[in-house]
Amino acid sequence: VDEPTPRVAMEREKLLEEARRELQASGQDVKKGVSLVVIGHVDAGKSTLMGRLLYELGRVNEKSRHANERESSRAGKSSFSWAWELDGTKEERERGITMDIAMQSLSTAHRQITILDAPGHKDFIPNMISGASQADCALLVVDATTGEFEAGFERGGQTREHLVLVRSLGVSQVVVAVNKLDQVNWEQARYEEVREHLKIFFGQSGFQSSKTSFVPVSAMLGVNLVERKSPEASFLDQWYRGPTLVDLLDKLEPPVRDIESPLRLPISNVFKGQSSGICVTGRICGGTVQVGERLRVLPGDETAVVKSIDLDERSVSWAAAGSNVTLYLTAIDPIHLNIGSVLCPLNDLVPLAICFNARIIVFDTQLPIISGASVELFHHSRDVPATISKLIANLDRATGSVTKKNPRVLTKGTSAEIEITLRGDGPGGVAKPIPIEPFAVNKDMGRFLLRRGGETIAAGIALEIRH
Ligand code: GDP
């Protein structure tokens, strides 16, 4: 399949100049883009909250239609709110309607927010990892109902696990929606209690308090999501004068954009459309990509040409690091495009590894880690079987200095340098290399998680690629 190149790519220098200029200007007239992963215990109200938020935003847009024609037509075009509304029943969701990380966007006064949906079911953690590895920020939804917050927060609850995972994947900003306050008579004391518990946990798990914020809401009644004007809001009005959820989302810090480094675009999803050809989605972890550019797909020997780029439901001629994009590709057979593959420039390839050294932090796991342990390695949207082939050293968690060489086991809470070797699938299977880079070269390309038996046992960063 060799179709003509749709548009000639700019010289790299020219593109970089344009990108630098535009990114500097953004914040004045262009809305800053951030991406958000929605996390929290099952039944906390994540779907209800997102559905209601979009509905409310849509209503606000409706009201200001004449003031801002463009905005409302964009909101009207998005089928997102109705998708969420229709997506109401648990059964439907469990059958997989929101199982894939669906990329959608919403627009606040100063931010264009890409939403990476993360369903709360326990088995869906691998999907959440994929979502969180593409996110700048997390929206944590907790259920304030007596007993329910506690159930979600204690061992076995997903509140803690999700927070630890997103932090390990590099997400440092969290907005907490303390939900279902209608269920506790809008009691300020209950809100404060939930907030205090979480604040302590944030401190313990490495979040800065300046980057975490809290907001009391009722997702079901639509109170304090966009505004606080409904009759139900009068109870909250008696003690709360702070921001609404949207006020907080509007202040999220945009990602640092490393546009000068070579393009790294790990594929999180592949869609094989009929008329529009093949498209892939993912977050740009470094560099820039433009229409007309020929890219290498790794692993493998194939290349593809970028036919068009969608960014927040708009067609653009280029996009830069930090953006979640959809690329329409041509001049490639779809069988060569897989979730987890990385797109990069022809002359600057991402290294492929079967064996690498890494630094890990061991989570609260029951079984200690020994040399030879079988694990699953999660890197972006890919998971592969691997072996912890060597325990090199125990490290001091704070300073990173070696405290003990060649330890026999790694227990919970410890930090260590280890060697990881990928395995083939099944007995006698041959290991396939994955594109991964040292954390020192590209932070987003260098992070991973280790899981075993459905439990996340460690988070790590790649130090040195061995082969
Ligand atoms: P998810 O699993 O986190 O997506 O949770 P859902 O959005 O499916 O909500 C779980 C249940 O909580 C549903 O029955 C919702 O109707 C209910 N719910 C969600 N938000 C609220 C709220 O603000 N107040 C009350 N009373 N119920 C809520």
Tab-separated table of C-alpha atoms and ligand atoms in Angstrom:
chain	number	residue	atom	x	y	z
A	1	VAL	CA	0.000	0.000	0.000
A	2	ASP	CA	1.887	3.019	-1.189
A	3	GLU	CA	-0.237	6.115	-1.306
A	4	PRO	CA	1.132	9.512	-2.253
A	5	THR	CA	2.416	11.656	0.595
A	6	PRO	CA	-0.405	14.074	1.386
A	7	ARG	CA	1.668	17.059	2.363
A	8	VAL	CA	5.349	17.796	2.446
A	9	ALA	CA	6.779	17.940	5.941
A	10	MET	CA	8.543	21.092	7.066
A	11	GLU	CA	12.245	21.157	7.793
A	12	ARG	CA	12.771	20.076	11.394
A	13	GLU	CA	14.245	23.452	12.346
A	14	LYS	CA	11.304	25.306	10.832
A	15	LEU	CA	8.796	23.156	12.667
A	16	LEU	CA	10.655	23.578	15.941
A	17	GLU	CA	10.643	27.343	15.510
A	18	GLU	CA	6.934	27.357	14.851
A	19	ALA	CA	6.289	25.046	17.793
A	20	ARG	CA	8.424	27.136	20.172
A	21	ARG	CA	6.629	30.288	19.093
A	22	GLU	CA	3.149	28.857	19.440
A	23	LEU	CA	3.791	27.150	22.760
A	24	GLN	CA	5.198	30.371	24.171
A	25	ALA	CA	2.172	32.296	23.001
A	26	SER	CA	-0.263	29.770	24.426
A	27	GLY	CA	-1.899	30.972	27.589
A	28	GLN	CA	-2.779	34.280	25.971
A	29	ASP	CA	-5.295	33.278	23.354
A	30	VAL	CA	-4.781	29.535	23.032
A	31	LYS	CA	-6.140	27.336	25.809
A	32	LYS	CA	-3.542	25.217	27.520
A	33	GLY	CA	-4.014	21.491	27.107
A	34	VAL	CA	-3.844	19.074	30.024
A	35	SER	CA	-4.814	15.439	30.276
A	36	LEU	CA	-6.715	13.918	33.144
A	37	VAL	CA	-7.192	10.371	34.337
A	38	VAL	CA	-10.271	9.688	36.491
A	39	ILE	CA	-9.555	7.330	39.375
A	40	GLY	CA	-11.250	6.028	42.508
A	41	HIS	CA	-12.913	3.056	44.127
A	42	VAL	CA	-15.691	1.245	42.279
A	43	ASP	CA	-19.065	2.985	42.876
A	44	ALA	CA	-17.452	6.200	44.132
A	45	GLY	CA	-19.419	7.984	41.409
A	46	LYS	CA	-16.827	8.482	38.646
A	47	SER	CA	-19.190	7.860	35.740
A	48	THR	CA	-21.997	9.848	37.319
A	49	LEU	CA	-19.643	12.735	37.977
A	50	MET	CA	-18.214	12.832	34.462
A	51	GLY	CA	-21.646	12.509	32.885
A	52	ARG	CA	-23.090	15.255	35.015
A	53	LEU	CA	-20.069	17.513	34.562
A	54	LEU	CA	-20.350	17.299	30.814
A	55	TYR	CA	-24.076	17.856	30.950
A	56	GLU	CA	-23.640	20.944	33.124
A	57	LEU	CA	-20.846	22.310	30.953
A	58	GLY	CA	-23.018	21.718	27.925
A	59	ARG	CA	-25.822	23.682	29.553
A	60	VAL	CA	-23.481	26.548	30.328
A	61	ASN	CA	-22.326	26.478	26.745
A	62	GLU	CA	-25.919	26.469	25.608
A	63	LYS	CA	-26.600	29.609	27.600
A	64	SER	CA	-23.624	31.456	26.176
A	65	ARG	CA	-24.154	30.226	22.655
A	66	HIS	CA	-24.303	33.691	21.127
A	67	ALA	CA	-21.372	34.897	23.138
A	68	ASN	CA	-19.235	32.069	21.922
A	69	GLU	CA	-20.551	30.372	18.845
A	70	ARG	CA	-17.455	28.347	18.201
A	71	GLU	CA	-17.245	26.896	21.671
A	72	SER	CA	-20.829	25.745	21.689
A	73	SER	CA	-20.628	24.186	18.279
A	74	ARG	CA	-17.634	22.271	19.446
A	75	ALA	CA	-19.443	21.121	22.556
A	76	GLY	CA	-22.504	20.285	20.493
A	77	LYS	CA	-20.470	18.207	18.096
A	78	SER	CA	-19.050	16.106	20.843
A	79	SER	CA	-21.186	13.056	21.418
A	80	PHE	CA	-19.348	12.604	24.655
A	81	SER	CA	-21.976	13.731	27.139
A	82	TRP	CA	-24.597	11.550	25.591
A	83	ALA	CA	-22.217	8.662	25.471
A	84	TRP	CA	-21.721	9.068	29.181
A	85	GLU	CA	-25.417	9.456	29.842
A	86	LEU	CA	-26.203	6.353	27.834
A	87	ASP	CA	-23.426	4.521	29.466
A	88	GLY	CA	-25.329	4.454	32.759
A	89	THR	CA	-25.649	0.841	33.740
A	90	LYS	CA	-22.930	-1.166	35.373
A	91	GLU	CA	-23.709	-4.138	33.148
A	92	GLU	CA	-23.062	-2.148	30.025
A	93	ARG	CA	-19.847	-0.857	31.405
A	94	GLU	CA	-18.753	-4.293	32.474
A	95	ARG	CA	-19.448	-5.547	29.016
A	96	GLY	CA	-16.764	-3.200	27.904
A	97	ILE	CA	-18.296	0.045	26.746
A	98	THR	CA	-15.959	2.194	28.761
A	99	MET	CA	-13.314	-0.477	29.141
A	100	ASP	CA	-11.065	0.973	26.529
A	101	ILE	CA	-9.401	4.177	27.478
A	102	ALA	CA	-11.712	6.528	25.613
A	103	MET	CA	-10.132	9.840	24.836
A	104	GLN	CA	-12.515	12.748	25.019
A	105	SER	CA	-12.097	16.350	25.824
A	106	LEU	CA	-13.818	19.118	27.678
A	107	SER	CA	-13.220	22.783	27.640
A	108	THR	CA	-13.047	25.178	30.604
A	109	ALA	CA	-12.271	28.911	30.446
A	110	HIS	CA	-8.488	28.423	30.227
A	111	ARG	CA	-7.944	24.726	29.684
A	112	GLN	CA	-8.632	22.147	27.031
A	113	ILE	CA	-8.807	18.941	29.045
A	114	THR	CA	-8.323	15.517	27.516
A	115	ILE	CA	-10.060	12.909	29.616
A	116	LEU	CA	-8.682	9.431	29.849
A	117	ASP	CA	-11.421	7.298	31.328
A	118	ALA	CA	-10.465	4.750	33.913
A	119	PRO	CA	-13.110	2.310	35.026
A	120	GLY	CA	-13.004	1.389	38.686
A	121	HIS	CA	-13.386	-2.360	38.528
A	122	LYS	CA	-10.515	-4.192	40.140
A	123	ASP	CA	-9.639	-6.153	37.016
A	124	PHE	CA	-9.377	-2.932	35.081
A	125	ILE	CA	-6.178	-1.769	36.748
A	126	PRO	CA	-4.117	-2.570	33.627
A	127	ASN	CA	-6.340	-0.116	31.721
A	128	MET	CA	-5.912	2.451	34.408
A	129	ILE	CA	-2.149	2.078	34.134
A	130	SER	CA	-2.414	2.781	30.446
A	131	GLY	CA	-4.555	5.856	31.167
A	132	ALA	CA	-2.361	7.133	33.964
A	133	SER	CA	0.813	6.742	31.925
A	134	GLN	CA	-0.658	9.281	29.492
A	135	ALA	CA	-2.008	11.712	32.077
A	136	ASP	CA	-0.754	14.990	33.525
A	137	CYS	CA	-3.243	15.041	36.388
A	138	ALA	CA	-5.656	12.795	38.203
A	139	LEU	CA	-9.204	13.433	39.307
A	140	LEU	CA	-9.853	11.232	42.327
A	141	VAL	CA	-13.495	10.631	43.185
A	142	VAL	CA	-14.211	9.418	46.737
A	143	ASP	CA	-17.534	8.482	48.277
A	144	ALA	CA	-18.066	10.488	51.487
A	145	THR	CA	-20.867	8.213	52.701
A	146	THR	CA	-20.238	6.881	56.201
A	147	GLY	CA	-18.305	3.625	55.916
A	148	GLU	CA	-17.921	3.862	52.153
A	149	PHE	CA	-14.936	6.199	52.138
A	150	GLU	CA	-13.286	3.915	54.663
A	151	ALA	CA	-14.013	0.793	52.573
A	152	GLY	CA	-12.444	2.393	49.521
A	153	PHE	CA	-9.454	3.637	51.460
A	154	GLU	CA	-8.488	0.606	53.488
A	155	ARG	CA	-6.464	-2.393	52.305
A	156	GLY	CA	-8.149	-3.908	49.295
A	157	GLY	CA	-9.809	-0.597	48.423
A	158	GLN	CA	-8.763	1.039	45.198
A	159	THR	CA	-8.373	4.597	46.464
A	160	ARG	CA	-4.882	4.024	47.854
A	161	GLU	CA	-3.776	1.699	45.098
A	162	HIS	CA	-4.830	4.112	42.363
A	163	LEU	CA	-3.073	7.007	44.064
A	164	VAL	CA	0.152	5.058	44.485
A	165	LEU	CA	-0.004	3.929	40.862
A	166	VAL	CA	-0.599	7.358	39.369
A	167	ARG	CA	2.194	8.833	41.494
A	168	SER	CA	4.597	6.105	40.334
A	169	LEU	CA	3.665	6.854	36.750
A	170	GLY	CA	4.661	10.481	37.162
A	171	VAL	CA	1.337	12.157	37.897
A	172	SER	CA	1.905	14.772	40.595
A	173	GLN	CA	-1.321	16.831	40.519
A	174	VAL	CA	-4.533	15.477	42.011
A	175	VAL	CA	-7.960	17.062	42.356
A	176	VAL	CA	-10.120	15.190	44.863
A	177	ALA	CA	-13.884	15.355	44.445
A	178	VAL	CA	-15.389	14.425	47.810
A	179	ASN	CA	-18.641	13.055	46.404
A	180	LYS	CA	-22.112	12.087	47.653
A	181	LEU	CA	-22.130	14.796	50.336
A	182	ASP	CA	-25.933	14.756	49.957
A	183	GLN	CA	-25.776	11.323	51.603
A	184	VAL	CA	-24.249	12.792	54.781
A	185	ASN	CA	-26.513	15.856	55.078
A	186	TRP	CA	-23.807	18.079	53.645
A	187	GLU	CA	-21.903	17.867	56.910
A	188	GLN	CA	-18.750	19.938	56.957
A	189	ALA	CA	-17.243	17.692	59.633
A	190	ARG	CA	-17.493	14.655	57.363
A	191	TYR	CA	-15.874	16.533	54.478
A	192	GLU	CA	-13.004	17.629	56.729
A	193	GLU	CA	-12.569	14.103	58.066
A	194	VAL	CA	-12.232	12.624	54.579
A	195	ARG	CA	-9.864	15.414	53.599
A	196	GLU	CA	-7.617	14.883	56.618
A	197	HIS	CA	-7.290	11.138	55.932
A	198	LEU	CA	-6.329	11.789	52.346
A	199	LYS	CA	-3.933	14.611	53.182
A	200	ILE	CA	-1.937	12.325	55.442
A	201	PHE	CA	-1.825	9.654	52.780
A	202	PHE	CA	-0.773	12.175	50.112
A	203	GLY	CA	2.136	13.199	52.312
A	204	GLN	CA	3.195	9.577	52.799
A	205	SER	CA	3.029	8.749	49.112
A	206	GLY	CA	5.091	11.622	47.815
A	207	PHE	CA	2.495	14.173	46.683
A	208	GLN	CA	3.213	17.831	47.417
A	209	SER	CA	0.347	19.477	49.271
A	210	SER	CA	0.496	22.450	46.897
A	211	LYS	CA	-0.397	20.124	44.035
A	212	THR	CA	-3.395	18.486	45.634
A	213	SER	CA	-6.779	20.118	46.068
A	214	PHE	CA	-10.185	19.121	47.407
A	215	VAL	CA	-13.733	20.028	46.530
A	216	PRO	CA	-17.041	18.961	48.107
A	217	VAL	CA	-19.628	17.839	45.519
A	218	SER	CA	-22.699	15.824	44.783
A	219	ALA	CA	-22.261	14.339	41.344
A	220	MET	CA	-25.806	13.043	41.223
A	221	LEU	CA	-27.397	16.381	42.057
A	222	GLY	CA	-24.832	18.335	40.057
A	223	VAL	CA	-23.863	20.472	43.045
A	224	ASN	CA	-20.554	22.357	42.945
A	225	LEU	CA	-19.363	20.792	39.699
A	226	VAL	CA	-19.724	23.879	37.515
A	227	GLU	CA	-21.762	26.191	39.734
A	228	ARG	CA	-23.472	26.316	43.122
A	229	LYS	CA	-26.821	27.741	42.203
A	230	SER	CA	-29.274	24.876	42.529
A	231	PRO	CA	-31.666	24.723	45.544
A	232	GLU	CA	-29.734	21.688	46.825
A	233	ALA	CA	-26.584	23.803	47.016
A	234	SER	CA	-27.923	25.965	49.830
A	235	PHE	CA	-26.729	23.478	52.473
A	236	LEU	CA	-23.209	23.563	51.117
A	237	ASP	CA	-23.359	27.348	50.833
A	238	GLN	CA	-23.636	27.602	54.591
A	239	TRP	CA	-20.041	26.582	55.117
A	240	TYR	CA	-18.282	26.379	51.747
A	241	ARG	CA	-17.057	29.408	49.826
A	242	GLY	CA	-14.257	27.785	47.844
A	243	PRO	CA	-13.877	26.843	44.182
A	244	THR	CA	-16.125	24.507	42.205
A	245	LEU	CA	-14.709	21.417	40.544
A	246	VAL	CA	-14.430	23.247	37.235
A	247	ASP	CA	-12.637	26.182	38.914
A	248	LEU	CA	-10.000	23.693	40.072
A	249	LEU	CA	-9.761	21.938	36.705
A	250	ASP	CA	-9.288	25.330	35.085
A	251	LYS	CA	-6.122	25.847	37.155
A	252	LEU	CA	-4.389	22.535	36.431
A	253	GLU	CA	-0.767	23.014	35.473
A	254	PRO	CA	-0.037	22.104	31.877
A	255	PRO	CA	2.739	19.552	31.270
A	256	VAL	CA	6.338	20.498	30.700
A	257	ARG	CA	6.803	20.088	26.962
A	258	ASP	CA	10.096	18.578	25.927
A	259	ILE	CA	9.817	19.504	22.266
A	260	GLU	CA	13.535	19.573	21.443
A	261	SER	CA	14.137	15.859	21.994
A	262	PRO	CA	13.435	13.235	19.300
A	263	LEU	CA	9.823	12.147	18.768
A	264	ARG	CA	8.587	9.397	21.069
A	265	LEU	CA	4.961	8.427	20.616
A	266	PRO	CA	3.919	5.179	22.312
A	267	ILE	CA	0.713	3.858	20.759
A	268	SER	CA	-2.097	3.385	23.275
A	269	ASN	CA	-4.806	2.379	20.821
A	270	VAL	CA	-5.161	1.359	17.189
A	271	PHE	CA	-8.363	1.863	15.188
A	272	LYS	CA	-8.827	0.274	11.817
A	273	GLY	CA	-11.558	2.361	10.220
A	274	GLN	CA	-13.027	1.674	6.800
A	275	SER	CA	-13.063	5.032	5.085
A	276	SER	CA	-10.655	6.996	7.218
A	277	GLY	CA	-7.963	4.318	7.029
A	278	ILE	CA	-5.888	3.484	10.057
A	279	CYS	CA	-5.416	5.672	13.067
A	280	VAL	CA	-3.508	5.415	16.309
A	281	THR	CA	-3.793	7.353	19.555
A	282	GLY	CA	-1.229	8.121	22.200
A	283	ARG	CA	0.570	10.738	24.192
A	284	ILE	CA	3.641	12.375	22.709
A	285	CYS	CA	6.417	11.733	25.222
A	286	GLY	CA	9.010	13.864	23.500
A	287	GLY	CA	9.594	15.936	20.385
A	288	THR	CA	7.162	16.925	17.662
A	289	VAL	CA	5.212	15.199	14.919
A	290	GLN	CA	3.831	16.743	11.725
A	291	VAL	CA	1.644	15.902	8.789
A	292	GLY	CA	3.647	14.502	5.889
A	293	GLU	CA	6.398	13.111	8.079
A	294	ARG	CA	7.580	9.522	7.637
A	295	LEU	CA	8.021	7.719	10.958
A	296	ARG	CA	9.542	4.453	12.048
A	297	VAL	CA	7.406	1.972	13.997
A	298	LEU	CA	9.354	0.102	16.665
A	299	PRO	CA	9.768	-2.764	17.246
A	300	GLY	CA	9.944	-3.881	13.588
A	301	ASP	CA	11.265	-2.604	10.283
A	302	GLU	CA	8.203	-0.713	9.092
A	303	THR	CA	7.622	2.962	8.447
A	304	ALA	CA	4.417	4.973	8.041
A	305	VAL	CA	3.493	8.430	6.782
A	306	VAL	CA	1.382	10.818	8.861
A	307	LYS	CA	-1.693	11.739	6.816
A	308	SER	CA	-3.378	13.932	9.408
A	309	ILE	CA	-3.309	14.730	13.115
A	310	ASP	CA	-6.259	15.311	15.444
A	311	LEU	CA	-5.742	17.143	18.702
A	312	ASP	CA	-8.794	17.661	20.940
A	313	GLU	CA	-11.181	17.018	18.070
A	314	ARG	CA	-9.458	19.543	15.795
A	315	SER	CA	-7.262	18.820	12.837
A	316	VAL	CA	-3.761	20.283	13.229
A	317	SER	CA	-0.633	20.246	11.069
A	318	TRP	CA	1.725	19.395	13.905
A	319	ALA	CA	1.679	18.485	17.593
A	320	ALA	CA	4.279	18.518	20.342
A	321	ALA	CA	5.296	16.660	23.495
A	322	GLY	CA	2.646	16.571	26.202
A	323	SER	CA	-0.291	16.331	23.779
A	324	ASN	CA	-2.598	13.342	23.447
A	325	VAL	CA	-3.177	12.926	19.741
A	326	THR	CA	-4.831	10.788	17.115
A	327	LEU	CA	-2.674	10.182	14.031
A	328	TYR	CA	-4.081	8.971	10.730
A	329	LEU	CA	-1.364	6.920	9.071
A	330	THR	CA	-0.801	5.793	5.550
A	331	ALA	CA	1.778	3.752	3.607
A	332	ILE	CA	1.733	0.958	6.161
A	333	ASP	CA	-0.057	-2.337	6.562
A	334	PRO	CA	-2.188	-2.158	9.729
A	335	ILE	CA	-0.823	-5.492	10.958
A	336	HIS	CA	2.416	-3.700	11.814
A	337	LEU	CA	0.749	-1.232	14.177
A	338	ASN	CA	0.304	-2.560	17.688
A	339	ILE	CA	-0.589	-1.176	21.074
A	340	GLY	CA	2.698	-0.481	22.825
A	341	SER	CA	4.703	0.152	19.662
A	342	VAL	CA	6.539	3.475	19.571
A	343	LEU	CA	6.641	5.912	16.656
A	344	CYS	CA	9.907	7.782	16.249
A	345	PRO	CA	11.978	9.644	13.617
A	346	LEU	CA	13.823	7.533	11.014
A	347	ASN	CA	17.196	8.846	12.123
A	348	ASP	CA	16.686	8.790	15.876
A	349	LEU	CA	15.343	5.444	17.013
A	350	VAL	CA	14.248	4.508	20.489
A	351	PRO	CA	16.393	1.649	21.859
A	352	LEU	CA	14.921	-1.863	22.058
A	353	ALA	CA	15.594	-3.873	25.178
A	354	ILE	CA	15.286	-7.445	26.349
A	355	CYS	CA	17.376	-6.856	29.428
A	356	PHE	CA	17.878	-3.684	31.444
A	357	ASN	CA	18.868	-2.436	34.867
A	358	ALA	CA	16.292	-0.566	36.866
A	359	ARG	CA	15.628	1.081	40.158
A	360	ILE	CA	12.415	-0.003	41.817
A	361	ILE	CA	10.343	0.714	44.890
A	362	VAL	CA	8.605	-2.354	46.304
A	363	PHE	CA	4.957	-1.840	47.237
A	364	ASP	CA	3.020	-3.305	50.097
A	365	THR	CA	3.232	-6.883	48.802
A	366	GLN	CA	2.699	-10.054	50.818
A	367	LEU	CA	5.413	-12.131	49.164
A	368	PRO	CA	8.935	-10.719	49.121
A	369	ILE	CA	10.689	-10.517	45.748
A	370	ILE	CA	13.504	-12.979	45.087
A	371	SER	CA	15.892	-13.382	42.193
A	372	GLY	CA	14.256	-15.364	39.397
A	373	ALA	CA	10.753	-14.116	40.254
A	374	SER	CA	8.286	-14.077	37.367
A	375	VAL	CA	6.460	-10.801	36.915
A	376	GLU	CA	4.472	-8.865	34.352
A	377	LEU	CA	6.085	-5.666	33.157
A	378	PHE	CA	3.722	-2.771	32.364
A	379	HIS	CA	5.234	-0.102	30.170
A	380	HIS	CA	2.797	2.432	28.713
A	381	SER	CA	-0.063	0.418	27.242
A	382	ARG	CA	1.912	-2.791	26.885
A	383	ASP	CA	2.425	-5.636	29.322
A	384	VAL	CA	4.964	-8.399	28.792
A	385	PRO	CA	6.194	-11.355	30.852
A	386	ALA	CA	9.535	-10.760	32.547
A	387	THR	CA	11.897	-12.201	35.116
A	388	ILE	CA	13.701	-10.351	37.853
A	389	SER	CA	17.013	-11.826	36.789
A	390	LYS	CA	19.289	-10.216	39.383
A	391	LEU	CA	19.002	-8.381	42.685
A	392	ILE	CA	21.929	-6.006	42.423
A	393	ALA	CA	21.649	-3.833	45.515
A	394	ASN	CA	19.395	-2.427	48.183
A	395	LEU	CA	19.234	1.344	47.989
A	396	ASP	CA	18.493	4.013	50.509
A	397	ARG	CA	15.038	5.319	49.563
A	398	ALA	CA	15.928	8.937	50.149
A	399	THR	CA	19.488	9.221	48.821
A	400	GLY	CA	19.623	6.285	46.395
A	401	SER	CA	22.986	5.160	47.774
A	402	VAL	CA	23.745	1.435	48.062
A	403	THR	CA	22.966	0.022	51.506
A	404	LYS	CA	23.595	-3.658	50.710
A	405	LYS	CA	24.980	-5.477	47.667
A	406	ASN	CA	23.441	-8.671	46.245
A	407	PRO	CA	20.492	-8.906	48.633
A	408	ARG	CA	18.678	-12.266	48.760
A	409	VAL	CA	15.183	-10.829	48.989
A	410	LEU	CA	13.435	-7.496	48.592
A	411	THR	CA	10.766	-6.791	51.171
A	412	LYS	CA	7.928	-4.299	51.061
A	413	GLY	CA	8.797	-0.640	51.187
A	414	THR	CA	12.386	-1.121	50.060
A	415	SER	CA	14.148	0.446	47.117
A	416	ALA	CA	16.565	-1.582	45.022
A	417	GLU	CA	18.569	-1.814	41.845
A	418	ILE	CA	17.657	-4.924	39.881
A	419	GLU	CA	18.109	-6.469	36.462
A	420	ILE	CA	14.984	-7.311	34.470
A	421	THR	CA	14.951	-9.778	31.573
A	422	LEU	CA	11.946	-10.199	29.317
A	423	ARG	CA	10.583	-13.666	28.657
A	424	GLY	CA	8.721	-15.167	25.735
A	425	ASP	CA	5.064	-16.091	26.044
A	426	GLY	CA	4.644	-19.651	27.330
A	427	PRO	CA	7.317	-22.331	27.701
A	428	GLY	CA	10.031	-22.094	25.071
A	429	GLY	CA	8.691	-18.756	23.836
A	430	VAL	CA	11.213	-16.273	22.544
A	431	ALA	CA	11.316	-12.890	24.271
A	432	LYS	CA	10.483	-9.928	22.062
A	433	PRO	CA	12.292	-6.679	22.806
A	434	ILE	CA	10.335	-3.579	23.822
A	435	PRO	CA	11.134	0.075	23.127
A	436	ILE	CA	12.232	1.617	26.425
A	437	GLU	CA	14.664	4.384	27.316
A	438	PRO	CA	16.605	5.211	30.461
A	439	PHE	CA	14.637	7.551	32.726
A	440	ALA	CA	17.550	9.998	32.581
A	441	VAL	CA	17.036	10.336	28.810
A	442	ASN	CA	13.223	10.490	28.711
A	443	LYS	CA	11.178	10.327	31.913
A	444	ASP	CA	7.966	9.160	30.256
A	445	MET	CA	9.756	6.432	28.313
A	446	GLY	CA	11.655	5.227	31.363
A	447	ARG	CA	8.876	4.411	33.825
A	448	PHE	CA	7.227	1.036	34.362
A	449	LEU	CA	5.279	-1.038	36.868
A	450	LEU	CA	5.705	-4.665	37.908
A	451	ARG	CA	2.679	-6.830	38.682
A	452	ARG	CA	2.292	-10.389	39.878
A	453	GLY	CA	-0.915	-12.365	40.271
A	454	GLY	CA	-3.114	-9.316	39.745
A	455	GLU	CA	-1.233	-7.272	42.324
A	456	THR	CA	1.077	-4.361	41.611
A	457	ILE	CA	4.288	-5.197	43.436
A	458	ALA	CA	6.651	-2.425	42.383
A	459	ALA	CA	7.151	0.748	40.381
A	460	GLY	CA	10.406	1.416	38.641
A	461	ILE	CA	12.538	3.479	36.308
A	462	ALA	CA	14.949	2.119	33.697
A	463	LEU	CA	18.586	2.984	34.386
A	464	GLU	CA	20.622	1.269	31.702
A	465	ILE	CA	19.598	-0.761	28.670
A	466	ARG	CA	21.738	-3.928	28.546
A	467	HIS	CA	20.681	-5.552	25.276
B	1	GDP	P1	-18.312	4.477	39.467
B	1	GDP	O1	-18.247	3.000	39.642
B	1	GDP	O2	-17.262	5.167	40.287
B	1	GDP	O3	-18.315	4.935	38.042
B	1	GDP	O4	-19.697	4.951	40.152
B	1	GDP	P2	-21.084	5.313	39.467
B	1	GDP	O5	-21.002	6.622	38.785
B	1	GDP	O6	-21.581	4.142	38.705
B	1	GDP	O7	-21.977	5.538	40.778
B	1	GDP	C1	-22.243	4.495	41.692
B	1	GDP	C2	-23.563	4.747	42.387
B	1	GDP	O8	-23.499	5.910	43.196
B	1	GDP	C3	-24.703	4.972	41.416
B	1	GDP	O9	-25.829	4.286	41.907
B	1	GDP	C4	-24.915	6.471	41.463
B	1	GDP	O10	-26.258	6.838	41.202
B	1	GDP	C5	-24.559	6.810	42.880
B	1	GDP	N1	-24.058	8.200	43.020
B	1	GDP	C6	-23.098	8.799	42.298
B	1	GDP	N2	-22.922	10.066	42.705
B	1	GDP	C7	-23.785	10.279	43.729
B	1	GDP	C8	-24.058	11.412	44.569
B	1	GDP	O11	-23.503	12.497	44.463
B	1	GDP	N3	-25.016	11.224	45.520
B	1	GDP	C9	-25.679	10.057	45.675
B	1	GDP	N4	-26.598	9.993	46.635
B	1	GDP	N5	-25.447	8.993	44.896
B	1	GDP	C10	-24.504	9.083	43.928
